[in-house]
Amino acid sequence: MSNAATIQKTDVVLIGAGIMSATLGALLRQVQPDWSITMFERLDAAAPESSDPWNNAGTGHSALCELNYTPQNADGSVDVSKAIDINERFQVSRQFWSYAAENGVLATTNFINPIPHVSFTHGADGVDYLRKRYEALSRHPLFEGMQFIDSPDEFTKRLPLMAKGRDFSDPVALNWTDYGTDIDFGALTKELLAYLGRTDADIAFGHEVRNLSKQSDGSWLVKVRNLRTGKDRVLSSKFVFVGAGGYALPLLQKSGIKEMSGIGGFPVSGLFLRCNNPALISQHEAKVYGKAAVGAPPMSVPHLDTRVINGDRGLLFGPYAGWTPKFLKDGKLTDLFGSVKPNNLFSMLGVGVTELGLVKYLVSELLKSPAGRVHSMEEFIPRAEGHDWELIMAGQRVQVIRRKGAGGVLEFGTAVITAEDGSIAGLLGASPGASTGVSAMLDVMQKCFPREYASWEPKLKEMVPSLGLKLSENQALFREVWDWSNKALHLDDANTPKHAGVDSHA
């Protein structure tokens, strides 16, 4: 690839300046401060793609409100196992952020703000489902303080924008949790990158990683192009992490690791309506999630979201699915076709056959008119008017396709790919993503650095006191770390869960 004399050496290469690479870099800097870290970002800014606050819902996915994490079983019961697991992982993120805030890693905690998390259904079946969900979750320590509400008066008091013009002869129900949060992952990413910069990490914007090549000594040659000058740069690194959003897939394919065999990707765009009427924004203060339409994929769960970005409140409704073959908003139209390889061809063709429901959903979404999008919003805002909203394109997500039998299966979630020897890892997929990023990066560290991990554990437990434990089984520890994180992250009393659930009935 290059003359040996021109090859630079580094201990760690991080590809992509998003929340995942920033989190892993900060964790590694804490436990191994003597390692050299080099980060490359093809664009000219930090967190430019999925980590940008307008490219995600900023929910802080803790499964307090997301109904796709609590599916209803055939017998009518509600399965809460995934919700508990995701909440556990989000608590790990809160602990690390708290440590970071108290120990100079983060200069501010403005990236996180208290916002109620709310599940919303209507109709007799929807009310029955939410009641069962409440009964299944509220007994768990991590969901302490969740309320079940089916009173129209209480609904109107708490969600006035959603109540105006609503026909309450169609019954409604809410699972309401006061201690949810809104997170600006773009601001958090920039804080973590600033810390890496202060601790001598080499962060290069406008640099695109073009190739990854494994060497006989186990290291990686990383070929990078400066997009401003056109000059190439080659590094030898002991470890590479690919946190490049949708571009993680083609880069991991270039690495040639066997773990990528059979894996493909399917890109889906997220579109949102963003409110431009301050009077409406002031009438809603919650993240309200509903149920996905019958036949729609989990990523399509509709939600009306209060956002706090740079101290200003905003309001989003969506998502509406869009489609482009690009793997990033700033990607190329050839991305999808270029990712088709002999080893994943049948996986991808198989998904085309098995996911006809997704294809039908995407076609219907693409055919929606502006008036049709506003009409879809009326389930949440009965008196919605199009002139109060503008359409924005949020982040581009690449859903993972894995081999299954002779064909493939489409996965909706976050997947970490790690080489057998631990020399390279990458992140694929989407939600819950950033919210569980600390947990995901700790998993990467454990798998990729087995020799060092044991010596790191004391420091890691200082940063994440619940490391290796389940908070849902250690209520006293949960209360301790919850109170600590509320204080460290400057979250007010509204973010302190009650010690008992509250029913509010008509």
XYZ file of C-alpha atoms in Angstrom:
506
model
C 0.000 0.000 0.000
C 2.850 2.370 0.758
C 6.533 2.545 1.487
C 7.180 1.344 5.059
C 8.991 4.584 5.874
C 5.792 6.572 5.351
C 3.603 4.405 7.558
C 2.595 6.007 10.847
C 1.991 3.854 13.902
C -0.872 4.180 16.359
C -2.437 1.932 18.974
C -6.076 2.621 18.101
C -7.863 3.869 14.988
C -11.451 5.061 15.368
C -13.401 5.506 12.134
C -16.250 8.024 12.305
C -16.698 10.987 14.660
C -20.049 9.887 16.059
C -21.219 8.923 19.517
C -19.919 5.342 19.348
C -16.322 6.159 18.394
C -16.295 9.084 20.834
C -17.547 6.859 23.658
C -15.037 4.096 22.966
C -12.213 6.612 22.704
C -13.113 8.208 26.038
C -13.373 4.825 27.778
C -10.020 3.673 26.396
C -8.351 6.957 27.348
C -9.532 6.474 30.937
C -8.253 2.910 31.328
C -5.177 3.106 29.075
C -4.000 6.739 28.998
C -0.656 5.842 27.399
C -2.213 4.481 24.194
C -2.157 6.618 21.059
C -5.596 7.181 19.520
C -6.282 8.390 15.970
C -9.785 9.233 14.702
C -10.884 9.862 11.115
C -14.114 11.523 9.964
C -14.872 11.962 6.260
C -17.036 15.053 6.827
C -15.928 18.376 8.278
C -17.779 18.258 11.593
C -18.317 16.073 14.647
C -21.478 13.960 14.873
C -22.594 14.862 11.348
C -24.799 11.852 10.598
C -26.903 9.692 12.961
C -25.541 11.391 16.095
C -26.738 14.824 14.988
C -29.688 15.852 17.211
C -32.044 16.384 14.279
C -31.125 12.985 12.839
C -32.488 10.995 15.794
C -35.306 11.308 18.318
C -32.938 11.818 21.270
C -35.188 9.630 23.371
C -32.570 8.057 25.553
C -34.013 4.653 24.745
C -34.644 3.202 28.187
C -37.806 1.293 27.166
C -39.987 3.491 29.357
C -42.236 4.386 26.426
C -41.242 2.407 23.326
C -43.957 -0.170 22.729
C -41.915 -2.213 20.236
C -39.805 -3.341 23.223
C -42.870 -4.767 25.010
C -44.674 -6.999 22.481
C -47.939 -8.696 23.312
C -47.854 -12.494 23.341
C -50.441 -14.714 21.687
C -52.074 -15.334 25.074
C -52.513 -11.585 25.635
C -49.689 -11.208 28.172
C -46.934 -8.644 27.609
C -43.283 -9.676 27.247
C -41.125 -7.112 29.074
C -37.779 -8.951 28.956
C -36.338 -6.787 26.159
C -37.484 -3.605 27.895
C -35.688 -4.607 31.086
C -32.480 -5.453 29.199
C -32.475 -2.133 27.309
C -33.165 -0.174 30.492
C -30.268 -1.953 32.219
C -27.991 -0.897 29.373
C -29.205 2.686 29.463
C -28.395 2.827 33.201
C -24.796 1.927 32.277
C -24.687 4.972 29.982
C -26.069 7.228 32.728
C -23.398 6.047 35.140
C -20.538 6.688 32.742
C -21.885 10.124 31.842
C -22.151 10.913 35.561
C -18.559 9.861 36.179
C -17.482 11.853 33.130
C -19.295 14.953 34.394
C -17.639 14.728 37.817
C -14.131 13.985 36.553
C -13.516 16.555 33.849
C -14.331 14.398 30.833
C -17.488 16.447 30.181
C -17.431 20.212 30.617
C -21.229 20.473 30.767
C -24.321 18.312 31.215
C -26.549 20.435 28.973
C -26.894 17.481 26.600
C -29.420 15.729 28.882
C -32.746 17.164 30.081
C -35.700 15.682 31.991
C -38.731 15.005 29.792
C -41.603 12.608 30.620
C -41.672 9.400 28.600
C -45.200 8.336 27.664
C -46.796 5.354 25.918
C -50.104 6.096 24.173
C -52.838 3.841 22.826
C -56.517 4.224 22.047
C -59.427 1.836 21.539
C -60.507 -0.876 23.940
C -57.766 -3.287 22.874
C -55.107 -0.592 23.153
C -56.233 0.376 26.651
C -56.217 -3.272 27.725
C -52.704 -3.736 26.327
C -51.319 -0.679 28.137
C -52.905 -1.788 31.403
C -51.199 -5.183 31.093
C -47.932 -3.505 30.128
C -48.147 -1.270 33.187
C -48.888 -4.227 35.457
C -45.926 -6.163 34.029
C -43.407 -3.292 34.203
C -44.337 -1.286 37.282
C -43.361 -4.102 39.643
C -39.744 -3.915 38.401
C -37.342 -1.554 40.215
C -36.143 0.016 36.953
C -39.684 1.087 36.060
C -40.687 2.256 39.514
C -43.064 5.194 39.419
C -44.717 4.436 36.082
C -48.352 5.551 36.056
C -51.345 4.128 34.220
C -53.811 6.784 33.075
C -57.131 6.273 31.333
C -58.957 9.382 32.510
C -59.850 11.859 29.715
C -59.538 14.711 32.203
C -56.054 13.670 33.260
C -55.091 13.067 29.622
C -56.237 16.609 28.772
C -54.345 18.097 31.715
C -51.065 16.424 30.812
C -51.231 16.440 27.001
C -53.311 19.479 25.988
C -52.080 19.529 22.389
C -53.112 15.902 21.913
C -56.464 16.453 23.656
C -57.778 19.370 21.578
C -60.517 18.122 19.271
C -60.192 14.519 20.450
C -63.315 12.342 20.587
C -62.945 10.604 23.934
C -65.726 8.156 23.103
C -62.727 6.288 21.668
C -61.029 5.342 24.971
C -57.413 6.373 25.543
C -54.662 5.170 27.851
C -51.184 6.291 28.855
C -48.211 4.745 30.607
C -46.581 7.864 32.044
C -43.064 8.080 33.500
C -41.865 11.441 34.816
C -38.172 10.604 34.946
C -37.455 10.116 31.252
C -34.865 12.247 29.486
C -34.174 13.939 26.171
C -30.591 13.618 24.978
C -28.709 15.695 22.425
C -26.253 13.041 21.273
C -24.562 15.540 18.987
C -23.649 17.794 21.914
C -22.531 14.785 23.971
C -20.340 13.555 21.119
C -18.665 16.941 20.790
C -17.951 17.012 24.531
C -16.314 13.570 24.381
C -14.282 14.523 21.309
C -13.129 17.712 23.017
C -11.873 15.544 25.884
C -10.018 13.261 23.469
C -8.480 16.308 21.839
C -7.323 17.647 25.215
C -5.650 14.307 25.910
C -3.612 14.276 22.684
C -5.771 12.105 20.449
C -5.246 12.848 16.758
C -8.663 13.774 15.315
C -8.706 14.354 11.560
C -11.810 15.717 9.824
C -12.184 15.654 6.053
C -10.363 12.308 5.943
C -11.956 9.218 4.410
C -10.775 5.700 5.210
C -10.419 3.949 1.859
C -9.109 0.507 2.788
C -8.303 -1.834 5.665
C -5.687 -4.536 5.245
C -4.685 -7.157 7.825
C -0.934 -7.664 8.291
C 0.955 -10.813 9.205
C 1.729 -9.490 12.696
C -1.994 -9.026 13.411
C -2.027 -5.256 12.986
C -4.035 -3.337 10.395
C -2.873 -1.053 7.632
C -5.414 1.753 7.326
C -5.360 3.747 4.101
C -6.857 7.219 4.442
C -7.387 10.029 1.931
C -7.355 13.701 2.848
C -10.413 14.893 0.927
C -9.164 18.475 0.888
C -5.718 17.817 -0.578
C -6.194 14.413 -2.204
C -3.130 13.088 -0.401
C -3.127 9.589 1.068
C -2.030 8.657 4.545
C -1.260 5.144 5.784
C -1.285 4.016 9.390
C -0.432 0.786 11.143
C -2.777 0.179 14.065
C -3.059 -2.597 16.619
C -6.837 -2.096 16.837
C -9.504 -0.591 14.588
C -13.060 0.349 15.499
C -15.482 1.085 12.666
C -18.153 3.443 13.981
C -18.970 4.973 10.623
C -22.751 4.620 10.656
C -24.028 3.150 7.400
C -20.503 3.113 5.970
C -19.414 0.619 8.626
C -20.815 -2.154 6.417
C -18.622 -1.588 3.322
C -15.555 -0.871 5.466
C -15.990 -4.093 7.435
C -16.484 -5.914 4.145
C -13.154 -4.523 2.938
C -11.483 -5.875 6.067
C -12.190 -9.409 4.876
C -12.964 -10.770 8.352
C -14.942 -14.018 8.272
C -17.517 -12.615 10.685
C -18.870 -10.451 7.849
C -19.620 -13.416 5.600
C -23.296 -13.443 4.642
C -24.004 -10.034 6.173
C -25.640 -7.343 4.074
C -27.545 -4.153 4.731
C -30.781 -2.462 3.733
C -30.920 1.353 3.961
C -34.018 3.145 5.234
C -34.414 6.909 5.584
C -36.290 8.530 8.423
C -38.448 11.580 7.696
C -39.973 13.758 10.409
C -42.352 16.671 10.579
C -40.755 19.450 12.632
C -43.037 22.015 14.243
C -42.392 25.655 13.347
C -45.163 27.108 15.535
C -43.878 28.157 19.005
C -47.445 28.203 20.371
C -47.846 24.500 19.623
C -44.388 23.620 20.932
C -45.259 25.254 24.258
C -48.393 23.084 24.603
C -46.538 19.776 24.617
C -43.809 18.589 26.960
C -43.342 14.836 26.656
C -42.036 12.077 24.430
C -45.165 10.193 23.440
C -44.823 6.859 21.621
C -47.680 4.964 19.998
C -48.038 1.572 18.354
C -46.747 0.783 14.893
C -49.390 0.168 12.253
C -50.274 -3.459 11.529
C -47.622 -4.890 9.207
C -45.218 -1.985 9.721
C -41.645 -2.642 10.958
C -40.580 -1.807 14.546
C -38.623 1.241 13.394
C -41.877 2.866 12.272
C -43.320 3.379 15.775
C -44.958 6.849 15.634
C -43.941 9.381 18.254
C -44.530 13.025 19.136
C -41.281 14.194 20.671
C -40.286 17.209 22.704
C -36.641 18.003 21.948
C -34.140 20.242 23.749
C -31.336 21.310 21.410
C -28.904 24.074 22.322
C -31.262 25.039 25.131
C -34.229 25.533 22.786
C -37.336 23.359 22.840
C -38.568 21.777 19.638
C -41.231 19.292 18.572
C -40.977 16.412 16.102
C -43.504 13.928 14.785
C -42.651 10.796 12.840
C -41.070 8.797 11.538
C -42.195 8.557 7.957
C -40.078 6.144 5.977
C -38.175 7.267 2.933
C -35.825 5.295 0.752
C -32.583 5.856 -1.047
C -29.758 3.409 -1.852
C -27.349 5.678 0.053
C -25.865 4.327 3.302
C -25.443 7.846 4.758
C -27.269 11.137 4.223
C -24.025 12.298 2.643
C -23.507 8.943 0.928
C -23.482 7.755 -2.675
C -26.300 6.368 -4.817
C -24.109 3.321 -5.490
C -23.741 2.373 -1.797
C -26.358 -0.397 -1.692
C -25.333 -1.994 -4.980
C -21.657 -1.823 -4.072
C -22.344 -3.718 -0.841
C -23.710 -6.783 -2.679
C -21.024 -9.484 -2.612
C -20.986 -13.173 -3.557
C -21.106 -14.147 0.135
C -24.214 -12.065 0.938
C -26.098 -12.184 -2.372
C -28.475 -14.942 -1.294
C -29.002 -13.334 2.121
C -30.100 -10.109 0.470
C -32.230 -11.801 -2.196
C -33.856 -13.923 0.497
C -34.864 -10.839 2.458
C -36.487 -9.448 -0.667
C -38.817 -12.434 -0.609
C -39.455 -12.710 3.146
C -39.909 -8.991 3.856
C -42.724 -8.236 1.443
C -44.548 -6.466 4.272
C -41.654 -4.032 4.625
C -41.597 -3.423 0.879
C -45.346 -2.720 0.916
C -44.917 -0.356 3.875
C -42.068 1.547 2.209
C -44.025 1.935 -1.029
C -47.058 3.261 0.846
C -44.871 5.714 2.773
C -43.127 6.936 -0.362
C -46.476 7.581 -2.024
C -47.793 9.712 0.852
C -48.608 13.288 -0.039
C -47.922 16.194 2.363
C -51.618 16.127 3.265
C -51.363 12.376 3.849
C -48.514 12.864 6.313
C -50.525 15.437 8.246
C -53.509 13.085 8.240
C -51.305 10.357 9.800
C -50.422 12.801 12.584
C -54.079 13.334 13.508
C -54.042 10.187 15.663
C -51.762 12.202 17.970
C -52.850 15.778 17.168
C -56.496 15.744 16.014
C -56.374 19.378 14.860
C -53.000 19.181 13.118
C -52.509 21.681 10.289
C -49.836 21.317 7.658
C -48.629 24.927 7.744
C -47.391 24.411 11.319
C -44.918 21.711 10.257
C -41.980 21.274 7.896
C -40.633 17.970 6.548
C -37.021 17.124 7.420
C -34.902 14.124 6.577
C -33.431 12.540 9.669
C -30.596 10.050 9.719
C -30.053 7.286 7.220
C -30.090 3.846 8.877
C -28.756 0.600 7.435
C -30.616 -2.395 8.854
C -28.565 -5.589 9.164
C -29.277 -8.580 6.917
C -27.923 -11.907 8.176
C -27.776 -15.285 6.515
C -30.512 -17.683 7.580
C -30.627 -21.062 5.909
C -30.455 -20.582 2.173
C -31.691 -16.998 2.442
C -31.521 -14.112 4.876
C -33.326 -12.302 7.652
C -33.613 -8.554 8.286
C -32.716 -7.443 11.826
C -33.970 -4.286 13.499
C -31.573 -3.292 16.237
C -27.927 -2.685 17.060
C -25.284 -5.270 16.117
C -21.620 -5.290 17.142
C -19.326 -7.251 14.816
C -16.022 -8.367 16.343
C -13.204 -10.294 14.668
C -12.189 -13.538 16.320
C -8.759 -12.177 17.260
C -10.240 -8.921 18.608
C -8.153 -6.703 16.328
C -11.139 -5.034 14.684
C -14.756 -4.349 15.615
C -17.601 -2.366 14.153
C -21.154 -1.304 14.837
C -24.056 -1.928 12.482
C -27.789 -1.283 12.659
C -29.919 1.289 14.426
C -32.077 1.714 17.561
C -31.460 1.610 20.504
C -27.968 2.533 19.331
C -26.620 5.654 21.014
C -28.638 5.207 24.205
C -26.925 1.917 24.950
C -23.601 2.968 23.448
C -21.554 2.718 26.649
C -22.721 -0.834 27.237
C -21.975 -1.745 23.621
C -18.474 -0.254 23.804
C -17.743 -2.052 27.084
C -18.692 -5.272 25.298
C -16.242 -4.364 22.532
C -13.487 -3.756 25.083
C -14.124 -7.074 26.821
C -14.121 -9.049 23.556
C -11.245 -7.242 21.860
C -8.877 -6.771 24.798
C -9.234 -9.940 26.909
C -5.676 -9.678 28.280
C -6.045 -6.076 29.406
C -9.676 -6.169 30.518
C -9.053 -7.747 33.915
C -6.601 -4.986 34.842
C -9.087 -2.382 33.606
C -11.988 -3.629 35.709
C -11.268 -1.606 38.884
C -11.261 1.626 36.855
C -14.301 0.541 34.848
C -16.218 -0.182 38.056
C -15.297 3.271 39.288
C -16.913 4.672 36.146
C -19.813 2.184 36.065
C -20.478 0.895 39.607
C -23.043 -1.653 38.403
C -20.611 -3.271 35.943
C -21.238 -7.017 35.854
C -24.414 -6.745 37.930
C -28.108 -6.418 37.112
C -29.650 -3.381 38.725
C -33.078 -4.983 38.402
C -31.833 -7.558 40.923
C -30.017 -5.050 43.169
C -32.559 -2.419 44.154
C -30.335 -0.756 46.771
C -27.511 -0.329 44.246
C -29.968 0.977 41.662
C -31.236 3.598 44.102
C -27.653 4.584 44.952
C -26.458 5.004 41.352
C -29.750 6.635 40.315
C -29.484 9.304 43.002
C -25.809 9.820 42.159
C -26.481 10.208 38.431
C -29.379 12.607 39.017
C -27.065 14.834 41.025
C -24.068 14.526 38.697
C -26.143 15.193 35.568
C -28.040 18.071 37.221
C -31.432 16.492 36.659
C -34.108 18.040 38.844
C -36.622 16.471 41.227
C -38.970 15.623 38.364
C -36.376 13.067 37.351
C -36.628 11.149 40.614
C -38.941 8.138 40.348
C -41.673 7.691 42.891
C -41.488 4.619 45.100
C -44.864 3.316 43.968
C -46.894 3.285 40.780
C -49.979 5.471 40.517
C -53.238 4.566 38.826
C -55.317 7.428 37.518
C -58.729 6.285 36.377
C -61.862 8.010 35.201
